JSON list of C-alpha atoms in Angstrom, two decimals:
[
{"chain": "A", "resi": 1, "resn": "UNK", "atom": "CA", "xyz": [-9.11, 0.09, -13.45]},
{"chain": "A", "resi": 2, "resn": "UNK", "atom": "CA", "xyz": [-7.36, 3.25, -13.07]},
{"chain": "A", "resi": 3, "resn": "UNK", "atom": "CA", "xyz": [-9.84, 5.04, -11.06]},
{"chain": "A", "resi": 4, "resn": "UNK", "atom": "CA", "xyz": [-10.61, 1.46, -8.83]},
{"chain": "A", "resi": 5, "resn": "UNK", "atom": "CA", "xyz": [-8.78, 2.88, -5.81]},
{"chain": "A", "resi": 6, "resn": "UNK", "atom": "CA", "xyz": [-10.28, 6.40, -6.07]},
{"chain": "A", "resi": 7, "resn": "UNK", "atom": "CA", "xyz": [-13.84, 5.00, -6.64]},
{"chain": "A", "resi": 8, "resn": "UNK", "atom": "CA", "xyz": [-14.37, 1.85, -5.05]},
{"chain": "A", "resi": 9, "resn": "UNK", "atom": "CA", "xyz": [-11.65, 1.13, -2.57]},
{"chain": "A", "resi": 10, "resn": "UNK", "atom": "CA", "xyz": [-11.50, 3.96, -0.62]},
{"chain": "A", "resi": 11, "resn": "UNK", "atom": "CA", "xyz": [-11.89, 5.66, 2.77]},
{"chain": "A", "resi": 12, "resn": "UNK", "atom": "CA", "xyz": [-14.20, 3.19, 5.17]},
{"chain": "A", "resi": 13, "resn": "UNK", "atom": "CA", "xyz": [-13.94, 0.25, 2.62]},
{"chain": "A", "resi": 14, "resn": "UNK", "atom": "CA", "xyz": [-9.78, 0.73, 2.35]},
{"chain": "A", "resi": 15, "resn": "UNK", "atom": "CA", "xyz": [-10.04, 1.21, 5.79]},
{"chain": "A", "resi": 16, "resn": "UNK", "atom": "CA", "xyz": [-12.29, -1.66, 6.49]},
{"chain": "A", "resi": 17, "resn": "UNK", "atom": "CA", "xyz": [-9.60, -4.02, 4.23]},
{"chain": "A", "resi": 18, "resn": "UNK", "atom": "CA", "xyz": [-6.99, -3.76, 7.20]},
{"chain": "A", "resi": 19, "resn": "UNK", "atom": "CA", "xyz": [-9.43, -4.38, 10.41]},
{"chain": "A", "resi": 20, "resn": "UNK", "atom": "CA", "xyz": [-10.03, -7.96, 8.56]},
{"chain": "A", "resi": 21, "resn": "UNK", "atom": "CA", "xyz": [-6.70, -8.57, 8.08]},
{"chain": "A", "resi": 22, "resn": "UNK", "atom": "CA", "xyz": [-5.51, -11.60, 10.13]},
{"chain": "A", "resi": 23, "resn": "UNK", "atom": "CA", "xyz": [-3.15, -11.06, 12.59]},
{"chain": "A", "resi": 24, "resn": "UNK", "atom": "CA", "xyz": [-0.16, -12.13, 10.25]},
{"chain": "A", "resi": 25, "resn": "UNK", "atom": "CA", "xyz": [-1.19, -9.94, 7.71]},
{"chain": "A", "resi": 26, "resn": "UNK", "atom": "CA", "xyz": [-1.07, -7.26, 9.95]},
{"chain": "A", "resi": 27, "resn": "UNK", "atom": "CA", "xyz": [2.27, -7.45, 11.74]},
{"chain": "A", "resi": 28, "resn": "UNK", "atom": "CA", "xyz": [3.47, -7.70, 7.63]},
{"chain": "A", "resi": 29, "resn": "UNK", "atom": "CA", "xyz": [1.82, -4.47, 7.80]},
{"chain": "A", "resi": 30, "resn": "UNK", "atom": "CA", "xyz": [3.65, -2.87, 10.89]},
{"chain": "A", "resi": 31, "resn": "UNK", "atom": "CA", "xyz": [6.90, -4.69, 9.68]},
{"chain": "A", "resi": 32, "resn": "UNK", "atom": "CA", "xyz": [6.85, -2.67, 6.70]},
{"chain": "A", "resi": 33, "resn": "UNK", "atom": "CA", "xyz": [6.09, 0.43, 8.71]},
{"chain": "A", "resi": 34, "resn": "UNK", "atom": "CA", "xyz": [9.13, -0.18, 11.06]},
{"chain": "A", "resi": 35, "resn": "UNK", "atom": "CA", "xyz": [11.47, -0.59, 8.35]},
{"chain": "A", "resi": 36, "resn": "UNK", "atom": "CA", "xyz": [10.49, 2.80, 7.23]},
{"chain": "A", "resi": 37, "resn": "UNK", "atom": "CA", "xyz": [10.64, 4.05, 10.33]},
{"chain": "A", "resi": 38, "resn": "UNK", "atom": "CA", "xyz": [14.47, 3.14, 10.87]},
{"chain": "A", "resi": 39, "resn": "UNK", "atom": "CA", "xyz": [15.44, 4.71, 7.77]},
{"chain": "A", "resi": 40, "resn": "UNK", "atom": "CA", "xyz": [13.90, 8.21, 9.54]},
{"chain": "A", "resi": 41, "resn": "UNK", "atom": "CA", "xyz": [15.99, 11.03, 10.90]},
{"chain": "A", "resi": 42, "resn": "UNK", "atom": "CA", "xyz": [14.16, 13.56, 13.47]},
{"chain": "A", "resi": 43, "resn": "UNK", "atom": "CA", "xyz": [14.63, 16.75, 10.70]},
{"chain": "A", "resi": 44, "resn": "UNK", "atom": "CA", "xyz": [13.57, 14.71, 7.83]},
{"chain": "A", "resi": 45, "resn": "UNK", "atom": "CA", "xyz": [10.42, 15.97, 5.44]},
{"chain": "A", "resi": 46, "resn": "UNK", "atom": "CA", "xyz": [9.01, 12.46, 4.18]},
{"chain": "A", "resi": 47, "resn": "UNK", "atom": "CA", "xyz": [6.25, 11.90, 1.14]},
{"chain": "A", "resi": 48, "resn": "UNK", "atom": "CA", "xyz": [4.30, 9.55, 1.73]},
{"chain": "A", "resi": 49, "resn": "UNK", "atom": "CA", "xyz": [2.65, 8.15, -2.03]},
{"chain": "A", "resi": 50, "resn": "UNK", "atom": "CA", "xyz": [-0.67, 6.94, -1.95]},
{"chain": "A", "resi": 51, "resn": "UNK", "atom": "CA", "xyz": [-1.29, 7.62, 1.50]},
{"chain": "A", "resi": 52, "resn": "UNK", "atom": "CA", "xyz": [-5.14, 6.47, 1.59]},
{"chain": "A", "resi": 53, "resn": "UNK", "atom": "CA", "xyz": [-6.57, 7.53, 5.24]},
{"chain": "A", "resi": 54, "resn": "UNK", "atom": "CA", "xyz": [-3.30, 7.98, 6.56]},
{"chain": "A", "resi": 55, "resn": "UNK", "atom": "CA", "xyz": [-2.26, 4.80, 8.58]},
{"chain": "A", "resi": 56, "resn": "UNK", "atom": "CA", "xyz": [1.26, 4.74, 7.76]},
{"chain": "A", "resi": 57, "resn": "UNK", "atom": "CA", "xyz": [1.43, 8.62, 8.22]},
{"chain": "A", "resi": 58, "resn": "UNK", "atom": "CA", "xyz": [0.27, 8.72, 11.39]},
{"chain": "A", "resi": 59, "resn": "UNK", "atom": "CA", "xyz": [3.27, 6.59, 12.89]},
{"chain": "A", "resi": 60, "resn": "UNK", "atom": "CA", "xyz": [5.94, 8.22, 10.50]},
{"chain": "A", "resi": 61, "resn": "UNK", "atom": "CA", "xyz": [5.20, 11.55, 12.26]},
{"chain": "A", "resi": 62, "resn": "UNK", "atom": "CA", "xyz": [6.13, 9.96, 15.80]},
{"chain": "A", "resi": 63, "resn": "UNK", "atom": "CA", "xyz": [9.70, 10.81, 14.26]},
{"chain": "A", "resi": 64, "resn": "UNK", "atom": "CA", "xyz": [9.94, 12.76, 11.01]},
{"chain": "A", "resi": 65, "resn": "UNK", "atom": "CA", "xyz": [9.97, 15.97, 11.31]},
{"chain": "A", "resi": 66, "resn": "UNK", "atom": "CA", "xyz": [7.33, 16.85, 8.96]},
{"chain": "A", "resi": 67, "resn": "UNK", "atom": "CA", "xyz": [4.88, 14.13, 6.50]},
{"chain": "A", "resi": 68, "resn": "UNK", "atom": "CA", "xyz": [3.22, 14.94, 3.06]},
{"chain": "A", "resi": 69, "resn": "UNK", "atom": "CA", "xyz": [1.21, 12.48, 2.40]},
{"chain": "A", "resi": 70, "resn": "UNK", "atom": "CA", "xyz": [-0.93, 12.38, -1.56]},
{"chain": "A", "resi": 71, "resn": "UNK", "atom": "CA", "xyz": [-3.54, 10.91, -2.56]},
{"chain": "A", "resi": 72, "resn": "UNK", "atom": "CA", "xyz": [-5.75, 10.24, -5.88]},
{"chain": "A", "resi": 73, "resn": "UNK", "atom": "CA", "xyz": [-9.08, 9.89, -3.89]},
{"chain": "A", "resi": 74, "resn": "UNK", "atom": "CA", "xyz": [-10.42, 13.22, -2.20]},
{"chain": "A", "resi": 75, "resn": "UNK", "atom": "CA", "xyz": [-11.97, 11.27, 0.40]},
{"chain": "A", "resi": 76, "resn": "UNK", "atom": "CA", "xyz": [-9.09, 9.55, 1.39]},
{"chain": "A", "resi": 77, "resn": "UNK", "atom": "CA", "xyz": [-7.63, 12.90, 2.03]},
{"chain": "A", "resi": 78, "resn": "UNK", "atom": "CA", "xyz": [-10.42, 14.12, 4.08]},
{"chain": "A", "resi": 79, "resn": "UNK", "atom": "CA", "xyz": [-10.42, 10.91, 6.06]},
{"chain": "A", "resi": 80, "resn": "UNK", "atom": "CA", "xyz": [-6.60, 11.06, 6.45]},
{"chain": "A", "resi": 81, "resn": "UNK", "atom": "CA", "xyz": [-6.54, 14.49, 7.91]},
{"chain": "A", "resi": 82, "resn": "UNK", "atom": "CA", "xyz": [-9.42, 13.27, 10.77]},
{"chain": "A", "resi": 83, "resn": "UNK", "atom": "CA", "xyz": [-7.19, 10.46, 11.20]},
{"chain": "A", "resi": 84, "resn": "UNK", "atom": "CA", "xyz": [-4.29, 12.41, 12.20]},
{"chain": "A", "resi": 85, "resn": "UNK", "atom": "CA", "xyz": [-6.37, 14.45, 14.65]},
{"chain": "A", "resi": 86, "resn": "UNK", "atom": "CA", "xyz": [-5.05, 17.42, 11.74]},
{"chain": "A", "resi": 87, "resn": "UNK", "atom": "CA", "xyz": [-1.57, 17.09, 13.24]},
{"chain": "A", "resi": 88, "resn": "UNK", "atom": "CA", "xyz": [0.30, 20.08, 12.56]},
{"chain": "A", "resi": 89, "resn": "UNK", "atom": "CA", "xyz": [3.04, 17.88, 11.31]},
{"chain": "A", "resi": 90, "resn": "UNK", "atom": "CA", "xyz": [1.36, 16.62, 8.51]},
{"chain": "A", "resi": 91, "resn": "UNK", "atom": "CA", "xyz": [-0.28, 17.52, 5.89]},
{"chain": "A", "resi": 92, "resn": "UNK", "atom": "CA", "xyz": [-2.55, 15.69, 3.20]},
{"chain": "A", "resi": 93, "resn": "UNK", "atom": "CA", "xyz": [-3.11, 16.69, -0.69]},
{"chain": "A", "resi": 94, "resn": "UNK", "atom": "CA", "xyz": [-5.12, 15.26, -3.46]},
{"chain": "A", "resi": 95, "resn": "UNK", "atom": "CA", "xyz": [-2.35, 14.17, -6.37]},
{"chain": "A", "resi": 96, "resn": "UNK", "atom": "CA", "xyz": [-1.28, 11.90, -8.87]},
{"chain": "A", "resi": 97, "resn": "UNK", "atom": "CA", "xyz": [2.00, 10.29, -7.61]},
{"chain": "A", "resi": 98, "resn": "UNK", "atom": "CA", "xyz": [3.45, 10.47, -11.65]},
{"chain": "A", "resi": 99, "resn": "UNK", "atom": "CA", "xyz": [2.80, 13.96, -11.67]},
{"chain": "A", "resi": 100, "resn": "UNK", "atom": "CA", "xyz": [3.74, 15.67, -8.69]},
{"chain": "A", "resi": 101, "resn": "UNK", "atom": "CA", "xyz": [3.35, 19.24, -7.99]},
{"chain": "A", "resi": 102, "resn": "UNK", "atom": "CA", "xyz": [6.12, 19.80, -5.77]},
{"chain": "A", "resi": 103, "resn": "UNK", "atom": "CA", "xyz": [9.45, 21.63, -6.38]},
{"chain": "A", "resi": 104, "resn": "UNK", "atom": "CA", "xyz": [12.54, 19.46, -7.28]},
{"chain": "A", "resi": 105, "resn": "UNK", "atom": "CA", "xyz": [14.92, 18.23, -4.42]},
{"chain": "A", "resi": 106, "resn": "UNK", "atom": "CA", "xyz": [12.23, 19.02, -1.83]},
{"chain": "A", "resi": 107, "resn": "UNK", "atom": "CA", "xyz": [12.01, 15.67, 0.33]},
{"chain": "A", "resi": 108, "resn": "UNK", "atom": "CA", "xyz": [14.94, 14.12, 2.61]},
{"chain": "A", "resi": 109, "resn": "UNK", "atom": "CA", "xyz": [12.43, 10.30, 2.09]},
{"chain": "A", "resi": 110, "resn": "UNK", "atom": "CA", "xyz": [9.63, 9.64, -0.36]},
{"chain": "A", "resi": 111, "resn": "UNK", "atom": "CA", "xyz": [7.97, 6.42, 0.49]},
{"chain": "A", "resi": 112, "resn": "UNK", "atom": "CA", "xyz": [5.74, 4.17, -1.45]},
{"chain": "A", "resi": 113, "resn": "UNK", "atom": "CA", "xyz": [5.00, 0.97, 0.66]},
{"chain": "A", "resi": 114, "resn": "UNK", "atom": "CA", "xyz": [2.54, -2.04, -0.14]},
{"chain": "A", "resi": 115, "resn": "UNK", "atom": "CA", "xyz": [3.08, -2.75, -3.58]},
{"chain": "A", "resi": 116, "resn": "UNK", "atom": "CA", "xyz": [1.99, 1.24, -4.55]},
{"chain": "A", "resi": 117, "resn": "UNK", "atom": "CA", "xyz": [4.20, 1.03, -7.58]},
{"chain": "A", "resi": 118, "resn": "UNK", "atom": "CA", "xyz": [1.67, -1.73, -9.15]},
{"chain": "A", "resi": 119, "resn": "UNK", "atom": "CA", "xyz": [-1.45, -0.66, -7.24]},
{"chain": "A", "resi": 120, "resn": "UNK", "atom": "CA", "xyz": [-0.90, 3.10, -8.41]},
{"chain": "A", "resi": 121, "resn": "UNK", "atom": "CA", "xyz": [-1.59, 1.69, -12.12]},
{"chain": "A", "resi": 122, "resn": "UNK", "atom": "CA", "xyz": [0.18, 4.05, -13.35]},
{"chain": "A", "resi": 123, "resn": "UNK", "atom": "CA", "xyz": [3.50, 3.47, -15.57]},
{"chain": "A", "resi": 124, "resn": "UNK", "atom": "CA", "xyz": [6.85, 2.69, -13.41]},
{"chain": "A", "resi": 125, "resn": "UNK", "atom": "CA", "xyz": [8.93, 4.63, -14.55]},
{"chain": "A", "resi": 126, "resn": "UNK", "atom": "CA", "xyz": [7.11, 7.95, -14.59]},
{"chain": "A", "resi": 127, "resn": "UNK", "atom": "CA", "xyz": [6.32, 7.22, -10.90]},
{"chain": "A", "resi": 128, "resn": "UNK", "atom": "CA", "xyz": [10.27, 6.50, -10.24]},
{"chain": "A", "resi": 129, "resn": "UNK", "atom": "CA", "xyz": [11.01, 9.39, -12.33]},
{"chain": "A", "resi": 130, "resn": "UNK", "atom": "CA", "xyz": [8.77, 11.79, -10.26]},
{"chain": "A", "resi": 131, "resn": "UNK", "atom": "CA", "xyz": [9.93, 10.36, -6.82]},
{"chain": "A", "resi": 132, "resn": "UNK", "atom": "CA", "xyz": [13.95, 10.93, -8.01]},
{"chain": "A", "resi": 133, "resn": "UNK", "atom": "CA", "xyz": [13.03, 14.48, -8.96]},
{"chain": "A", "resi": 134, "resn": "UNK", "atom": "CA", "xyz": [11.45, 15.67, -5.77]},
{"chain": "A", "resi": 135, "resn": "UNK", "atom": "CA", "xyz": [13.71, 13.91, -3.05]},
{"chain": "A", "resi": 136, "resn": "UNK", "atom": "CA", "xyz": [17.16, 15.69, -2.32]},
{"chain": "A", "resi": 137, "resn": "UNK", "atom": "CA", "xyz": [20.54, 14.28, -3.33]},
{"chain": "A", "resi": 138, "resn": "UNK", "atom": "CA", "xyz": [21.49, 12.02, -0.57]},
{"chain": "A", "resi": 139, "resn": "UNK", "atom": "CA", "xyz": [17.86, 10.94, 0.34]},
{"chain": "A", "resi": 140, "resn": "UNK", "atom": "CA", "xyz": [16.57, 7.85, -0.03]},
{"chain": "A", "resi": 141, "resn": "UNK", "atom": "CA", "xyz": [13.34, 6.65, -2.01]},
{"chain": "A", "resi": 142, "resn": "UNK", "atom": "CA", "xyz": [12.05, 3.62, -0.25]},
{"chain": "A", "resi": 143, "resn": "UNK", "atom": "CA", "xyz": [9.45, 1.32, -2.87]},
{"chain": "A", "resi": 144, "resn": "UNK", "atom": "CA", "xyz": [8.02, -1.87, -1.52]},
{"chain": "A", "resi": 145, "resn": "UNK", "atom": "CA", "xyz": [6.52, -5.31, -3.02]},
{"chain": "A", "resi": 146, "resn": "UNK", "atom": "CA", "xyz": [5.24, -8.57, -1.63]},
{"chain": "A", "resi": 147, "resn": "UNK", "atom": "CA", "xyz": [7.87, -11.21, -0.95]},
{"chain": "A", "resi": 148, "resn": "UNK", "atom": "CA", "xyz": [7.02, -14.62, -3.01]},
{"chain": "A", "resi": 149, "resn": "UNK", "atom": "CA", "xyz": [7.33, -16.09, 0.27]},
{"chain": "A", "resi": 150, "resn": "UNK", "atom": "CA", "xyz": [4.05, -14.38, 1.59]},
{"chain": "A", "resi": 151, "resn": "UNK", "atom": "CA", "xyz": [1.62, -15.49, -1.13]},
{"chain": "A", "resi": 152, "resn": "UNK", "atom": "CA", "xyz": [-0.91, -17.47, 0.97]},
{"chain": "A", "resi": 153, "resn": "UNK", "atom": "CA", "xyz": [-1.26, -15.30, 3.49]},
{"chain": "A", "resi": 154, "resn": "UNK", "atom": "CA", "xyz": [-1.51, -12.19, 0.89]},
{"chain": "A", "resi": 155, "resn": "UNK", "atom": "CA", "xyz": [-4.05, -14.58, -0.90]},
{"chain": "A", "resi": 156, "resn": "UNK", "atom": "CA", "xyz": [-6.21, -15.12, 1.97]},
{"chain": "A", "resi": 157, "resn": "UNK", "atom": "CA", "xyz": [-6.04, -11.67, 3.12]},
{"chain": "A", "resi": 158, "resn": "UNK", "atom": "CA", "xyz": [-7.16, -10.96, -0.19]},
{"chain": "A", "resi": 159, "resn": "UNK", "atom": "CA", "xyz": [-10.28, -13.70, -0.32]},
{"chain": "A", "resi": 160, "resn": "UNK", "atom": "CA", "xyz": [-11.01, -11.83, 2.74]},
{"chain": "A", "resi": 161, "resn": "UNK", "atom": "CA", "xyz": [-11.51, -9.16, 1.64]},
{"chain": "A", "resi": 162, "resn": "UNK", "atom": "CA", "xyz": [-13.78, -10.42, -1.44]},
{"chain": "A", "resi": 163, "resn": "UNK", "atom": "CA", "xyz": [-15.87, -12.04, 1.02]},
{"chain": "A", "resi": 164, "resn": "UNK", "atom": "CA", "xyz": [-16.76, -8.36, 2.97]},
{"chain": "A", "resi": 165, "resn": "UNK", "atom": "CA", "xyz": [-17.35, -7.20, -1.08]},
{"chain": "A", "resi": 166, "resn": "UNK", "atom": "CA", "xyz": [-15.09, -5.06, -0.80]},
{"chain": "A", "resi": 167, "resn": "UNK", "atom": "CA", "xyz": [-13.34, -6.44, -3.95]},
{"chain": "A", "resi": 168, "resn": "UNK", "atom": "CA", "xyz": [-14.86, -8.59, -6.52]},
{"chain": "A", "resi": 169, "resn": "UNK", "atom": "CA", "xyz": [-15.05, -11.97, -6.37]},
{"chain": "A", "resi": 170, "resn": "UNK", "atom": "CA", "xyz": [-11.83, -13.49, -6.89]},
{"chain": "A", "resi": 171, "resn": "UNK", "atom": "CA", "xyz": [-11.04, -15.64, -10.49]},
{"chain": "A", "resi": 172, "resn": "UNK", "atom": "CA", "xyz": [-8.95, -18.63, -9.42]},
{"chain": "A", "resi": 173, "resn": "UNK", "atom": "CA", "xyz": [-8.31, -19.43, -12.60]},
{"chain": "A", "resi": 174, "resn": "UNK", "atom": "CA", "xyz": [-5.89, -16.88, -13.48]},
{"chain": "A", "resi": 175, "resn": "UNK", "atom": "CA", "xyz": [-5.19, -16.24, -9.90]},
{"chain": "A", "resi": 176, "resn": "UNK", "atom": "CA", "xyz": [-1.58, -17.46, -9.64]},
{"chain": "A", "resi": 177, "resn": "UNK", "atom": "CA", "xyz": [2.28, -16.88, -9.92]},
{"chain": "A", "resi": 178, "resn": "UNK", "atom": "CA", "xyz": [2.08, -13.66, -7.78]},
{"chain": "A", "resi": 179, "resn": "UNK", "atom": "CA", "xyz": [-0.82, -11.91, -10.10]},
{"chain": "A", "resi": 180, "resn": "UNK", "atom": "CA", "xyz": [-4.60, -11.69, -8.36]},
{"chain": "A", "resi": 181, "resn": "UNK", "atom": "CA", "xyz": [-7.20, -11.49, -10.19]},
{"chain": "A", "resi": 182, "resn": "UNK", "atom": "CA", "xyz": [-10.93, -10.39, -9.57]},
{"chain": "A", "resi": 183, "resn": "UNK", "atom": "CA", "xyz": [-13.81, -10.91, -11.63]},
{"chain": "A", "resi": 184, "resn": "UNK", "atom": "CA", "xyz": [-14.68, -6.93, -11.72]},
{"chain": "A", "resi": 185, "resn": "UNK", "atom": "CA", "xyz": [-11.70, -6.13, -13.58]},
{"chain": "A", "resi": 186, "resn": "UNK", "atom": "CA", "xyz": [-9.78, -5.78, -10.50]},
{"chain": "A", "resi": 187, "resn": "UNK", "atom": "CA", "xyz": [-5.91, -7.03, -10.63]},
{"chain": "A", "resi": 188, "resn": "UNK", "atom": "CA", "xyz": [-2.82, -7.12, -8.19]},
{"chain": "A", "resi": 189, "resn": "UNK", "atom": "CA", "xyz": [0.61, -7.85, -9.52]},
{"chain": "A", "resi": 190, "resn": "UNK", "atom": "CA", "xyz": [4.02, -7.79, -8.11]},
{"chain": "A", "resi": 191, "resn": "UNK", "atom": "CA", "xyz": [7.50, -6.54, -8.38]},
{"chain": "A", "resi": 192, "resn": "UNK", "atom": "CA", "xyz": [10.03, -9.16, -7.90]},
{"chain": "A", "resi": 193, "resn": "UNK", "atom": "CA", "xyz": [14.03, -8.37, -7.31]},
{"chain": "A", "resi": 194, "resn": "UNK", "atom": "CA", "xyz": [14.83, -8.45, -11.13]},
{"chain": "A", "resi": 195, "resn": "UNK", "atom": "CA", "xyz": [11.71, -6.18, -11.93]},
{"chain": "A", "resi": 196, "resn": "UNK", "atom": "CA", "xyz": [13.05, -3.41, -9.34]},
{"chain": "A", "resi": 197, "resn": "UNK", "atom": "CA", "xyz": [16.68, -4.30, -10.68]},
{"chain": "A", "resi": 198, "resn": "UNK", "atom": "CA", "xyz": [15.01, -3.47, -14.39]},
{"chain": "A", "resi": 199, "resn": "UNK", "atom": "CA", "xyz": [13.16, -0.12, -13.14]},
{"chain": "A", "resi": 200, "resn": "UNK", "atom": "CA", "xyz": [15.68, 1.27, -11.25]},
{"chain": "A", "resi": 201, "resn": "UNK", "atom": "CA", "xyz": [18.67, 0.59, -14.35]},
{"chain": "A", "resi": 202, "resn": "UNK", "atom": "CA", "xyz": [16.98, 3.23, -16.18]},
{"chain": "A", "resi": 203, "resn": "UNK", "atom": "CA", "xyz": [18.17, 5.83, -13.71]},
{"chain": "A", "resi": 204, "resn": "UNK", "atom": "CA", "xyz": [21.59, 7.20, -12.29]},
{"chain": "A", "resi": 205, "resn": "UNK", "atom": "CA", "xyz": [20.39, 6.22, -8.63]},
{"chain": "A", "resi": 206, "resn": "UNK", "atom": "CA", "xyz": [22.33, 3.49, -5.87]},
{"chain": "A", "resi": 207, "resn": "UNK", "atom": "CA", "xyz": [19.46, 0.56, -5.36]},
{"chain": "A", "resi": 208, "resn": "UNK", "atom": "CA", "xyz": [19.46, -2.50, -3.63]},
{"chain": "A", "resi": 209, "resn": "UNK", "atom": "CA", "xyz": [16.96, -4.76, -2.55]},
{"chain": "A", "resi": 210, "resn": "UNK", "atom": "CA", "xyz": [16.18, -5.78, 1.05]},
{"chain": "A", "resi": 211, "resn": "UNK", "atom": "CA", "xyz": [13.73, -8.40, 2.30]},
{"chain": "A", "resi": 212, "resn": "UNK", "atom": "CA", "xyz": [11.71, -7.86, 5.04]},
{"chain": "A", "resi": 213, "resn": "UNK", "atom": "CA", "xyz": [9.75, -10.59, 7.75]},
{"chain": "A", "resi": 214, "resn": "UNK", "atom": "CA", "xyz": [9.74, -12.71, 4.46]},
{"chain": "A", "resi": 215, "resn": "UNK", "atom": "CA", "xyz": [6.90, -10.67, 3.95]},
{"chain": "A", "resi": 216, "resn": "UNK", "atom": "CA", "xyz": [8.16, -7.55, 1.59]},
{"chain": "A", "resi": 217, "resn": "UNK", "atom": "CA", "xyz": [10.75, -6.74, -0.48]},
{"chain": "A", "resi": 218, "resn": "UNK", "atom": "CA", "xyz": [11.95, -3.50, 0.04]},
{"chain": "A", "resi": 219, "resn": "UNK", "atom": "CA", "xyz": [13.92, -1.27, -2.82]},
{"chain": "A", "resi": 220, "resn": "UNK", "atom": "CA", "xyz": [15.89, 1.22, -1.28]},
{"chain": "A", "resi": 221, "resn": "UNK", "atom": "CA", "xyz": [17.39, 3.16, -3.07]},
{"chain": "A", "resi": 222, "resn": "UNK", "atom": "CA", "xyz": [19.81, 7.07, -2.81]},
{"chain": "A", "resi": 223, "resn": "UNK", "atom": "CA", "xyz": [19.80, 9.95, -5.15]},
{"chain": "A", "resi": 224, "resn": "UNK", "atom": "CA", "xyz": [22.97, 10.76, -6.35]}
]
């Protein structure tokens, strides 16, 4: 499961997972990039977390002042930098988002959008812990989730995907409550308020949790 994204769900197929999308599922998509996108300044240095090919990077730029985007999957980062037309404001790397090998206090934003901090599969806390170290006191770490209130269409868009194989098929049976599950070993959960409100305790940081286009939840949260 660990290496799913990096092996199977990658590059074209990742890629191919948002053309299907239906058209709610993609302004969720753009909402989420949007909300990102106010929280920007025009001299901010933003890391993007499991950037895949680069689609939220590529509008971020339009007004940071500089993007780092990481990724697990070396082809994602090829992709991504094609994507980009290898804008000289950003700049792709192959990483682990728990272990990051950047210097402390080095971003204004670090950003980890669409449910990264369960997709990632990799433990919570050592992903919040990394993203605290390398953004700068005063900057903002921005983590998103699905909002309960956008489980059928996240379902479908999901089935959808199955459908194309670009997932495995999808086990209704213990599909439910927020948690999908595939037949391939393949599983999506969520983070709901109290989760972030249980992650984020462990740390000296401000947090608070903002819903957006009853869509995502969005924890934003300052480095103090």
């Amino acid at each position: 499961m660990n290496n799913y994204y990096s092996k199977k769900l990658h590059t074209h197929s990742l890629k191919l997972c948002y053309e299907v999308a239906s058209p709610r599922v993609k302004q969720f998509l753009q909402a989420e990039i949007d909300f990102v996108l106010e929280q920007l300044s025009s001299d901010d240095i933003v890391l993007d977390l499991g950037c895949g090919y680069g689609r939220v990077a590529k509008q971020l730029i339009e007004k940071a002042d500089k993007v780092i985007g990481i990724d697990i999957s070396e082809d994602n980062i090829k992709l991504a930098k094609d994507f980009v037309s290898n804008s000289p404001k950003c700049e792709f790397l192959q990483m682990d988002a728990a272990n990051l090998s950047f210097p402390d206090n080095h971003f204004d934003i670090t950003v980890c959008v669409q449910n990264g901090v369960s997709a990632f599969k990799v433990d919570p806390t050592a992903l919040l812990r990394e993203s605290i170290r390398v953004t700068k006191r005063g900057g903002k770490i921005l983590y998103s989730s699905y909002s309960d209130k956008f489980w059928d269409h996240r379902l479908e868009w999901f089935q959808q995907q199955a459908d194309k194989q670009l997932l495995g098929e999808i086990d209704m049976s213990q599909t439910k409550d927020g948690v999908i599950v595939c037949k391939d070993g393949f599983k999506a959960v969520t983070y709901s308020e109290q989760d972030f409100e249980n992650l984020t305790s462990q740390f000296d940081i401000k947090a608070k949790i903002i819903e957006v286009d009853q869509s995502s939840l969005f924890c934003v949260m300052e480095v103090i």
